[in-house]
XYZ file of C-alpha atoms in Angstrom:
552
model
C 27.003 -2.669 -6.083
C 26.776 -6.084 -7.684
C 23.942 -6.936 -10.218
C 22.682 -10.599 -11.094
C 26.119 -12.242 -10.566
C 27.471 -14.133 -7.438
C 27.776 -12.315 -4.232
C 30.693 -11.599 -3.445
C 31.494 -11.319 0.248
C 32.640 -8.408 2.016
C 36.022 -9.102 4.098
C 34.341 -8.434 7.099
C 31.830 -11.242 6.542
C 34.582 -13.801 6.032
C 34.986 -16.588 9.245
C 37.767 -16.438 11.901
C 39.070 -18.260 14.085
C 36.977 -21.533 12.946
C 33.127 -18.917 14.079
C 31.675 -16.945 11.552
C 31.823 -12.695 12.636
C 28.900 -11.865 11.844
C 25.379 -13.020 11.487
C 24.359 -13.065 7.942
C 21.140 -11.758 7.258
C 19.549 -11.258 3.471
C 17.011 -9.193 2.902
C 14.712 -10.158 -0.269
C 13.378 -7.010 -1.590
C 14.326 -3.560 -1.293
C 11.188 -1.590 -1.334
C 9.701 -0.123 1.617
C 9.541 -2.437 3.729
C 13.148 -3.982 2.932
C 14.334 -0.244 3.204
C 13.085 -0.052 6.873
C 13.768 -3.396 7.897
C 17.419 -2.691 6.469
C 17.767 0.995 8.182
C 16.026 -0.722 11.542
C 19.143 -3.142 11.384
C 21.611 -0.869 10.971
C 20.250 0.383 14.581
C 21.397 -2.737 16.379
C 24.445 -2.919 18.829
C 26.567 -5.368 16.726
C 27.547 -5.268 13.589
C 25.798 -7.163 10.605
C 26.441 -8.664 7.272
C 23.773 -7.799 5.082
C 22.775 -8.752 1.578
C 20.309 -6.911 -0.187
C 18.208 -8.388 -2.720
C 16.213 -6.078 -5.797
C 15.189 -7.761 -9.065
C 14.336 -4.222 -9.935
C 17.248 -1.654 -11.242
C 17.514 0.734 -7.942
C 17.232 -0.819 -4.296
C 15.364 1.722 -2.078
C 12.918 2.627 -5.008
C 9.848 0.064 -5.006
C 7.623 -0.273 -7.436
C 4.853 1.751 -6.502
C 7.464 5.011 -6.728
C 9.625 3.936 -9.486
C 9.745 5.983 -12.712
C 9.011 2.723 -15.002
C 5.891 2.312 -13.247
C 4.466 5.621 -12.490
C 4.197 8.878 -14.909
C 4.475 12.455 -12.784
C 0.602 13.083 -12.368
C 0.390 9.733 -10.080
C 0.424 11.433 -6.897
C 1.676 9.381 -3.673
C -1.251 8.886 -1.201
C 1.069 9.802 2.152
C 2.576 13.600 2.909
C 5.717 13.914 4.912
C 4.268 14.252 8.208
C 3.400 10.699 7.937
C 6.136 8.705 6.624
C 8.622 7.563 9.312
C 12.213 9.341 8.775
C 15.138 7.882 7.748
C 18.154 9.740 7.989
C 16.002 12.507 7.307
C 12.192 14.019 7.143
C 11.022 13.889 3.781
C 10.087 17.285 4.043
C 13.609 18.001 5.051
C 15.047 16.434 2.252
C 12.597 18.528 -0.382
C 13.816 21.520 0.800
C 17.714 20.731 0.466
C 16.491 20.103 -3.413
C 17.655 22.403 -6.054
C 14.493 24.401 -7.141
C 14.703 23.265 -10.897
C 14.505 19.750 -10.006
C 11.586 20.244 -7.958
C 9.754 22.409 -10.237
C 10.130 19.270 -13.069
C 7.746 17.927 -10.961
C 5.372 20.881 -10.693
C 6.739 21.485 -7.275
C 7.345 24.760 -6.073
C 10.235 24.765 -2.999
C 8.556 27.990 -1.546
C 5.710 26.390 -0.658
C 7.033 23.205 0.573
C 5.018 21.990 3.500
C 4.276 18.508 5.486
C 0.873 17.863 4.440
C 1.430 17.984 1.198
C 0.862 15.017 -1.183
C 3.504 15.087 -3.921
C 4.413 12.621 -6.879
C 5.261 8.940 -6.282
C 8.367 9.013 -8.569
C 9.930 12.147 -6.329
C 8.966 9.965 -3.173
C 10.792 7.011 -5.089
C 13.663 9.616 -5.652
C 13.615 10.588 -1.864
C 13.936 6.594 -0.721
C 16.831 5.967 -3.244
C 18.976 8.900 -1.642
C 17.933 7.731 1.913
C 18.674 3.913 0.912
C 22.697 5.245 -0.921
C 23.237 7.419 2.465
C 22.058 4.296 4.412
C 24.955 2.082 2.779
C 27.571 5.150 3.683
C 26.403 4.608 7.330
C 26.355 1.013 7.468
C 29.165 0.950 6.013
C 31.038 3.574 8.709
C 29.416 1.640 11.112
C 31.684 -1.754 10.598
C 28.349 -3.441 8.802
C 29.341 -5.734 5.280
C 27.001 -4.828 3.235
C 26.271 -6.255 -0.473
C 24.196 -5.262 -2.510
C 22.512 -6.964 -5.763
C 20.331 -4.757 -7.840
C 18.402 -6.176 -10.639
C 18.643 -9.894 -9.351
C 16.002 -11.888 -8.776
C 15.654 -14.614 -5.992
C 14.391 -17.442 -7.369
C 14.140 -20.082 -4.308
C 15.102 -20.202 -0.786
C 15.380 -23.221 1.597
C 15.249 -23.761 6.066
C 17.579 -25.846 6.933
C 18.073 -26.745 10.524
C 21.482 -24.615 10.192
C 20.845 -22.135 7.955
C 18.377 -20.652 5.217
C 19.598 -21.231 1.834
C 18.774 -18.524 -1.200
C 19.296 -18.980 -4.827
C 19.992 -15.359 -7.293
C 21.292 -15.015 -10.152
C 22.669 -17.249 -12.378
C 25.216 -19.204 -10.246
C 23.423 -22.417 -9.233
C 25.260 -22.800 -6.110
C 23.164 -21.458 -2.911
C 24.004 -18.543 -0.305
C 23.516 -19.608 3.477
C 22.794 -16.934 5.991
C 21.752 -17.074 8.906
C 18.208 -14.988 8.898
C 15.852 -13.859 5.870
C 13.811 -11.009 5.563
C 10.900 -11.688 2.978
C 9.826 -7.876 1.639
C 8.770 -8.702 -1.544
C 5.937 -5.796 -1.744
C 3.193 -5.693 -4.619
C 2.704 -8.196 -6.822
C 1.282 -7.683 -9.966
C 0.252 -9.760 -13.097
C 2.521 -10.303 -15.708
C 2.635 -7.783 -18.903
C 2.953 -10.703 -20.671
C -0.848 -11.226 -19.389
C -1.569 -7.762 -20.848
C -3.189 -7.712 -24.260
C -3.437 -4.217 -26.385
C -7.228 -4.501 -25.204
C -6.804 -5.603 -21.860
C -4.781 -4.563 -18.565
C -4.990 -6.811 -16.018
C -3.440 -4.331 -13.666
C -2.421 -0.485 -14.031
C 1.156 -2.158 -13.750
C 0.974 -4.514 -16.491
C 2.547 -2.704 -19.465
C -0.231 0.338 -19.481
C 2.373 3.189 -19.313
C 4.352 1.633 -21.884
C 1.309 1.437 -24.178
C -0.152 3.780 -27.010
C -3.879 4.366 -25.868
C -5.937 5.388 -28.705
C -8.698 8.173 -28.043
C -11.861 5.169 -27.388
C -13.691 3.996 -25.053
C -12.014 3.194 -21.751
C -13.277 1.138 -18.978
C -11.452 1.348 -15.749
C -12.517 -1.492 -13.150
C -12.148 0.049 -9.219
C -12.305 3.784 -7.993
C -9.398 3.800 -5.519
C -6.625 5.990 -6.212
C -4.990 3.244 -8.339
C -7.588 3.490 -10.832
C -7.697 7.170 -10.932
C -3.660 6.953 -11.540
C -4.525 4.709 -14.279
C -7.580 7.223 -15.915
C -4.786 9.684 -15.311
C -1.978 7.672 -17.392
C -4.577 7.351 -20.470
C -5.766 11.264 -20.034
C -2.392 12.349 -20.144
C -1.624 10.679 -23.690
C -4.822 13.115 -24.966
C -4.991 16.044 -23.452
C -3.409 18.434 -20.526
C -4.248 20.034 -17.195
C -4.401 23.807 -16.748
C -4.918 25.786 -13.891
C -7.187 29.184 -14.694
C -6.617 32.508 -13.489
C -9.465 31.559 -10.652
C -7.540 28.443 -9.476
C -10.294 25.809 -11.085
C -8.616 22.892 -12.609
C -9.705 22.175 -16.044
C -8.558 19.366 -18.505
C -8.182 20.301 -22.297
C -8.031 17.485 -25.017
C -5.885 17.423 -27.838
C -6.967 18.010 -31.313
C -8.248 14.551 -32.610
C -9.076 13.358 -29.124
C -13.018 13.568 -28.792
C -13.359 10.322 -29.224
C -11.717 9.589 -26.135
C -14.270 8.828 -22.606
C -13.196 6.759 -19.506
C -15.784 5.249 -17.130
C -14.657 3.895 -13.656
C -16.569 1.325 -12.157
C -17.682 0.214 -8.814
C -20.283 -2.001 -7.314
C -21.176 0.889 -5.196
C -21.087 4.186 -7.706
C -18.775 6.155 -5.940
C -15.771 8.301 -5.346
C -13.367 8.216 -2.693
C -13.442 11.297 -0.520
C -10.422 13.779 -0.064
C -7.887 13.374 2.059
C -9.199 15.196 5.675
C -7.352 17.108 8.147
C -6.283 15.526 11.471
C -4.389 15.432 14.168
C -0.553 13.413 13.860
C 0.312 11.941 15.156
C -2.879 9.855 16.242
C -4.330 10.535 19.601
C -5.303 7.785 21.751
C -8.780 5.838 21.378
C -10.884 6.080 24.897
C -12.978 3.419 24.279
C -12.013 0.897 21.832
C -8.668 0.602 23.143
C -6.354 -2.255 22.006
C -6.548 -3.277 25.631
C -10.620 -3.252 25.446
C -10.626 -5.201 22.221
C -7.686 -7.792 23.114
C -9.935 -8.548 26.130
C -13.087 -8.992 23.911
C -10.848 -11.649 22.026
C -9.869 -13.156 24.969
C -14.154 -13.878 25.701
C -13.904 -15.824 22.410
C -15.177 -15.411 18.831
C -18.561 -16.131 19.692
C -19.911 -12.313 19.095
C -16.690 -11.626 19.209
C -17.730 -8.569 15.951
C -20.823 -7.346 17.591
C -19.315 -6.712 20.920
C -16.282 -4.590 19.441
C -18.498 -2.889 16.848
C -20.629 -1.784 20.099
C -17.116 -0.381 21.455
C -16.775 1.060 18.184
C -19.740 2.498 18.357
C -19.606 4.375 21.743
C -15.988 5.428 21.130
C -17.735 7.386 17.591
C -20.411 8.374 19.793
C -17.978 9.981 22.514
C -16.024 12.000 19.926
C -19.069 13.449 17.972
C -22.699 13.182 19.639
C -24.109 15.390 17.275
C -23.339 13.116 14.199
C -24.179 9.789 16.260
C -27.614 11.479 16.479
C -27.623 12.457 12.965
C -27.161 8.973 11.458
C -29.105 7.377 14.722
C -25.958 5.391 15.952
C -27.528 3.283 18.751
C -30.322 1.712 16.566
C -27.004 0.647 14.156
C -24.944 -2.560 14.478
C -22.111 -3.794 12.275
C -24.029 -5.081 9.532
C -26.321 -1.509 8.829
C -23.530 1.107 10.006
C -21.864 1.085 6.523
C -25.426 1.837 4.935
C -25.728 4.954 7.317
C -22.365 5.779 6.499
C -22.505 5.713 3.077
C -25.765 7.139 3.140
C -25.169 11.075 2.198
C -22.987 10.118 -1.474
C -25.510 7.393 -2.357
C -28.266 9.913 -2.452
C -26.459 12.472 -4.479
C -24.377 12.600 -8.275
C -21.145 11.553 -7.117
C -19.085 14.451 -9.408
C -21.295 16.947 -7.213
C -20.300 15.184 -4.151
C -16.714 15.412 -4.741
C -17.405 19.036 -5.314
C -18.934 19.890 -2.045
C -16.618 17.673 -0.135
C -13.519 18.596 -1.645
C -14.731 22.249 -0.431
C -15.218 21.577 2.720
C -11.824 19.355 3.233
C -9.809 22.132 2.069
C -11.930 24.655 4.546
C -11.443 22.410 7.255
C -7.611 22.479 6.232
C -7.322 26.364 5.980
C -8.810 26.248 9.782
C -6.931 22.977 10.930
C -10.704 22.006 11.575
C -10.834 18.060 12.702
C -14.011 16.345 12.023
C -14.878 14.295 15.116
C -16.489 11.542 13.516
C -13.961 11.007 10.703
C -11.069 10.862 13.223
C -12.839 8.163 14.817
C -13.164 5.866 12.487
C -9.383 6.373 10.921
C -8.136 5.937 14.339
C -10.200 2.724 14.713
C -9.435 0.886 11.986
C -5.838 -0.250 13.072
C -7.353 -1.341 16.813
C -10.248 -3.449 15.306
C -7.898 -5.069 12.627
C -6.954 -7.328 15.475
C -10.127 -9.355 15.431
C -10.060 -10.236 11.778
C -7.934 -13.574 12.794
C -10.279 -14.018 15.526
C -13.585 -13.552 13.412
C -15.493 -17.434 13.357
C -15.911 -17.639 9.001
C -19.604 -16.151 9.286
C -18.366 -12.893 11.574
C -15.432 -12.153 9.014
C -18.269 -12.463 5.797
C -20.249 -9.849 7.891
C -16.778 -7.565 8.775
C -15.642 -8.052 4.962
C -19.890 -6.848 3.654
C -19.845 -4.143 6.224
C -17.227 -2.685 8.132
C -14.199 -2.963 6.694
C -15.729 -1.644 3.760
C -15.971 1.636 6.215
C -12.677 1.372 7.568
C -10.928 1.375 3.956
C -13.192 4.032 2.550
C -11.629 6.616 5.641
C -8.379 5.251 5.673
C -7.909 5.422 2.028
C -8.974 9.084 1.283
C -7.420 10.602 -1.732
C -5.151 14.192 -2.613
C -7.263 16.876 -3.284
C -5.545 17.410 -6.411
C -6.599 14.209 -7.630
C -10.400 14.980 -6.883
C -9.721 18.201 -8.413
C -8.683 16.404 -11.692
C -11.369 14.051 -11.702
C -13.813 16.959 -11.526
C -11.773 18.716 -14.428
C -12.602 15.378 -16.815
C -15.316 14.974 -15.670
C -16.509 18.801 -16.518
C -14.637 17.811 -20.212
C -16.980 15.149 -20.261
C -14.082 12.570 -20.564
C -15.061 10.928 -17.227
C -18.291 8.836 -16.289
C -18.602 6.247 -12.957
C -20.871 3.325 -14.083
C -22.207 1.951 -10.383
C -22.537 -1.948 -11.014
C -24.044 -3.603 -7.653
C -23.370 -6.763 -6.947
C -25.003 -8.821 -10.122
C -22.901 -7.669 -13.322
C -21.297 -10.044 -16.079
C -17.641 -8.935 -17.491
C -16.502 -10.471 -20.718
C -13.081 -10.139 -21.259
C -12.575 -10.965 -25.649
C -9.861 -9.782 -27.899
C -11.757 -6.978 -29.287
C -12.233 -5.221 -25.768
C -14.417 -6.007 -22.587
C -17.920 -6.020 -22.357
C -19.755 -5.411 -18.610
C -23.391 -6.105 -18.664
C -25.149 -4.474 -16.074
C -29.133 -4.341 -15.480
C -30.163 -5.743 -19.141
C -27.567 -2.704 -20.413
C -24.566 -4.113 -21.824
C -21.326 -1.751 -22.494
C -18.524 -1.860 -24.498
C -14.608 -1.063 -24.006
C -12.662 -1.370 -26.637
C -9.411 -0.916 -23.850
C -10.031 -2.164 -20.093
C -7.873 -2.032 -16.976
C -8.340 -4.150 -14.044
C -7.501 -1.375 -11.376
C -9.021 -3.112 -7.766
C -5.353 -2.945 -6.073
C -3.542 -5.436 -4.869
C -5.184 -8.860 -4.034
C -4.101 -10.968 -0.281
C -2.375 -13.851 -1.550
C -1.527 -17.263 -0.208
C 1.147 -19.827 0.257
C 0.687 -21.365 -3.251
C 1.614 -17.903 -4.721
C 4.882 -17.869 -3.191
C 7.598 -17.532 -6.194
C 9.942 -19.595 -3.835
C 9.444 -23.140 -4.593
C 11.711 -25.158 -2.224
C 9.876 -22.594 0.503
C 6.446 -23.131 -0.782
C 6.844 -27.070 -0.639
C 7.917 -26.619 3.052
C 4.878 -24.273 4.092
C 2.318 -26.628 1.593
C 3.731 -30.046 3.730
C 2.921 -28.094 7.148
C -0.995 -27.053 5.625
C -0.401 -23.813 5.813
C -2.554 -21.893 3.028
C -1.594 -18.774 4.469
C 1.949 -18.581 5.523
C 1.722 -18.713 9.538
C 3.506 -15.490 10.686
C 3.936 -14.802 14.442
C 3.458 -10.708 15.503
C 6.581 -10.450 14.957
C 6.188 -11.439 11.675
C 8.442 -14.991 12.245
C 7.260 -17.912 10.234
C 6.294 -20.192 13.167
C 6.461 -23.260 11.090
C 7.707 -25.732 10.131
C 9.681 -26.474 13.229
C 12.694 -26.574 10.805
C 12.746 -23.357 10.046
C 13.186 -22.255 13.875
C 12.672 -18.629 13.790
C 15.302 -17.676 10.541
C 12.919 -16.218 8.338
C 10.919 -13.139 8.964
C 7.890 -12.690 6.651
C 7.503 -9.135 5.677
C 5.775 -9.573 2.425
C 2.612 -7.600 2.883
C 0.214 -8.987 0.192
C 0.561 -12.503 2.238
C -0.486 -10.224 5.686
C -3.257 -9.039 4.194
C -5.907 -12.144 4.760
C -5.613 -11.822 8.605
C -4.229 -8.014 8.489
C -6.240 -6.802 5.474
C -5.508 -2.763 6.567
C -1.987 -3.521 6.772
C -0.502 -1.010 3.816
C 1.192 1.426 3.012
C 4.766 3.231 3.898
C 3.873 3.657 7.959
C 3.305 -0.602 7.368
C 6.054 -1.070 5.769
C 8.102 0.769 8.737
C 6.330 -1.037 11.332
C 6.907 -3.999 10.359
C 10.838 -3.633 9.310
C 11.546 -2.472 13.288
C 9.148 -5.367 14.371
C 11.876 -7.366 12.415
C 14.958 -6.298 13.011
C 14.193 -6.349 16.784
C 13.875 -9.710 16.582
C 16.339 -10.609 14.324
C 19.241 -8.841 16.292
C 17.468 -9.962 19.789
C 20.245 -11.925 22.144
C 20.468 -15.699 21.473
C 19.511 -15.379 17.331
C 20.976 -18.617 15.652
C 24.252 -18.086 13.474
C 25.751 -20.311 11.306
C 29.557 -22.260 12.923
C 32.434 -22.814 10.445
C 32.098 -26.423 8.526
């Protein structure tokens, strides 16, 4: 492996005979989704050369699963059942662990299963041996293979012949042929970090001393309980009692210490629910039924496949349908009735009861009609968000989707579990802030007014996830010029995630980079994502007739 300096090509790479062997692909990024795209490629019939691109110090790793970025309580929000192999299950690949190093973890190997939702840093660990055995194959295979680990890409270029890409701290170009974009997350600076203010849970926050004060956390989503978890751990532990409750004891000198998450609507995620995987088929609100809805035009284009919605939730569980009176409902009132059960009650008890009946539903491999539903629709209506007229995707963004994430992004049990054991230590309070609130970010802390009641954090973290960005956020600028002079705001990516313009650029750069998919393809996260879209790729990139670069 190389790190910052010039790539060196491998001998197979070099040109003969006045052609070039192989088509040269780089792929930018090596989390997830550069992982898959790179295993998906290593699929094809004909040999590649491939250079992989990680500012970070492993390839494979990613940030969200790296140990600089995550501390062993941060639990990983996907079990094994879901994430797509690579050379191996993940489950497969716990159990040839040695015990000890599992257990460092607070894993025990006897009771390995695939539903289980384990640390982020032993998923990293998992992707880094999956990404080494990948370059072994490759490798075996005939592929030339570079890699550059902790090497940044600073520009890249379409030119009519080739793309060119600037790393490291030669100032001379590479040309390949085809680029795969997988930069992942992107977070704010530390540098934008202060010692009162976070502006992300990745911004220097695990690297920082939190003293035992007041603690505001903005979001509820499992990001922000990693960070409430990151501060907890610096004053106090977990234990588990002889009767199996979770409960959270502070360390001497730590009373002073409370954390309040913060939401415009007050409450907690649910746990994660037992279902069937992989997904069955929807019945009603197929992706057949809603591509013909787009088809009619946008022009009620979100009533029309909330009312297919509707009956396919009404076909899986009548009994709820009745219970929340379904057919009076359309798709600006459904999230109300949806929401309606945690809004009525204290949303610590909530978690209580539901995280009860989750794990009774688990022990009996129980589905919940209604829930399955709506997790199984939210991929199938994500195709009319690029459809929606600008008044239709206001309404989807206010009610639906606000649905759709809620079931989709369910959390481990353990973490409820832990949330009810600070909250029972009465380090943890949820502040519900509706939608008129004032936040005042000033050296001393952060101050969020909220009814006439203003209150005071002398540390706050700005834990709402990753943001969709746009073309002006691209950290490419040759690139970003090129996309700016075509008016693209959003970077125009085909469904096979091709940047269709400009004309220059015909077809050499694949756009993988999720946080600029997520305007048009806001549900579009996650490992399962980041697979889809690296096959999606490398099918296209390896298809017959792909442009290579000739011999000056």
């Amino acid at each position: 492996m190389t790190g910052g300096g010039m790539m060196q090509p491998s001998p197979a790479a070099h040109l003969s005979g006045g052609k070039q062997t192989m088509q040269r692909i780089a792929i930018v990024g090596a989390g997830p989704t550069g992982l898959y795209s790179f295993f998906s490629l290593l699929n094809g019939d004909a040999p590649l050369a491939i250079s992989i691109f990680e500012q970070g110090e492993q390839a494979g790793v990613g940030i969200p699963y790296n140990d600089n970025d995550n501390i062993r309580l941060m639990l990983a929000n996907i079990a094994s059942i879901e994430i797509p192999p690579l050379t191996c299950t993940y489950l497969d690949w716990l159990q040839g662990q040695d015990a000890a190093r599992l257990a460092r973890y607070g894993v025990e190997k006897t009771g390995l299963h695939d539903r289980q939702f384990l640390p982020r840093i032993l998923l990293g660990e998992y992707f880094r041996d999956q990404f080494l055995a990948l370059l072994d194959i490759g490798r075996a295979r005939g592929f030339a293979i570079d890699v550059h680990e902790s090497c940044a890409v600073t520009d890249i270029e379409a030119r009519e012949d080739a793309v060119l890409l600037w790393a490291g701290p030669g100032i001379d170009p590479h040309r390949f042929d085809r680029v795969v974009i997988a930069t992942g997350h992107v977070w704010p600076d530390e540098e934008e970090a202060t010692r009162a203010f976070f502006p992300s849970p990745w911004s220097g926050l695990l690297d920082a001393q939190i003293p035992p004060c007041k603690v505001g956390i903005m979001g509820t989503s499992l990001s922000a309980i990693d960070a409430a978890m990151a501060v907890a751990a610096q004053h106090g532990h977990f234990a588990r009692q002889a009767d199996g409750i979770l409960r959270f004891d502070r360390d001497a000198g730590s009373q002073a210490l409370s954390i309040t998450l913060m939401s415009r609507s007050g409450i907690l995620p649910e746990a994660d629910f037992y279902c069937p995987i992989p997904y069955e088929p929807l019945r009603v609100a197929t992706p057949q039924a809603i591509a013909q809805e787009i088809e009619v035009g946008e022009h009620g284009l979100l009533d029309r496949v909330f009312a297919l919605a509707a009956a396919e939730i009404a076909q899986a569980d009548p009994a709820w349908s009745a219970r929340i009176a379904l057919p009076g409902l359309n798709a600006d009132i459904f999230a109300d009735a949806y929401f309606a059960d945690r809004n009525r009650h204290d949303p610590f008890r909530w978690a209580h009861y539901n995280l009860a009946d989750v794990e009774r539903n688990k022990a009996e491999r129980h589905t919940v009609p209604w829930r399955y539903a709506i997790l199984r629709l939210h991929e199938a209506v994500q195709a009319i968000v690029a459809h929606l007229s600008e008044d239709d995707r206001a309404r989807f963004d206010a009610g639906l989707s606000r649905v759709f994430i809620d079931n989709y992004a369910a959390i481990p049990s353990e973490s409820i579990r832990r949330l009810l054991a600070l909250n029972k230590a009465g380090v943890i309070a949820l502040l519900e802030l509706g939608t008129d609130y004032d936040m005042d970010v000033a050296e001393d802390g952060t101050s969020i007014t909220v009814d006439g009641t203003t209150h005071h954090y002398a540390i706050f973290i700005d834990a709402r996830g990753q943001k969709p960005l746009e073309t002006k956020d691209l950290p490419f600028p040759r690139l970003k010029a090129q996309l700016l002079e075509e008016g693209d705001d959003v970077p125009d990516v085909g469904d096979d995630y091709i940047l269709q313009s400009p004309a220059i650029i015909a077809g050499r750069i694949a756009f993988g980079a999720i946080p600029y998919l997520m305007r048009d393809h806001p549900f579009t996260q996650g490992i399962t994502a980041s697979a889809e879209i690296g096959a999606t790729i490398a099918n296209k990139l390896t298809e017959k007739g792909a442009p290579t670069n000739r011999a000056p």
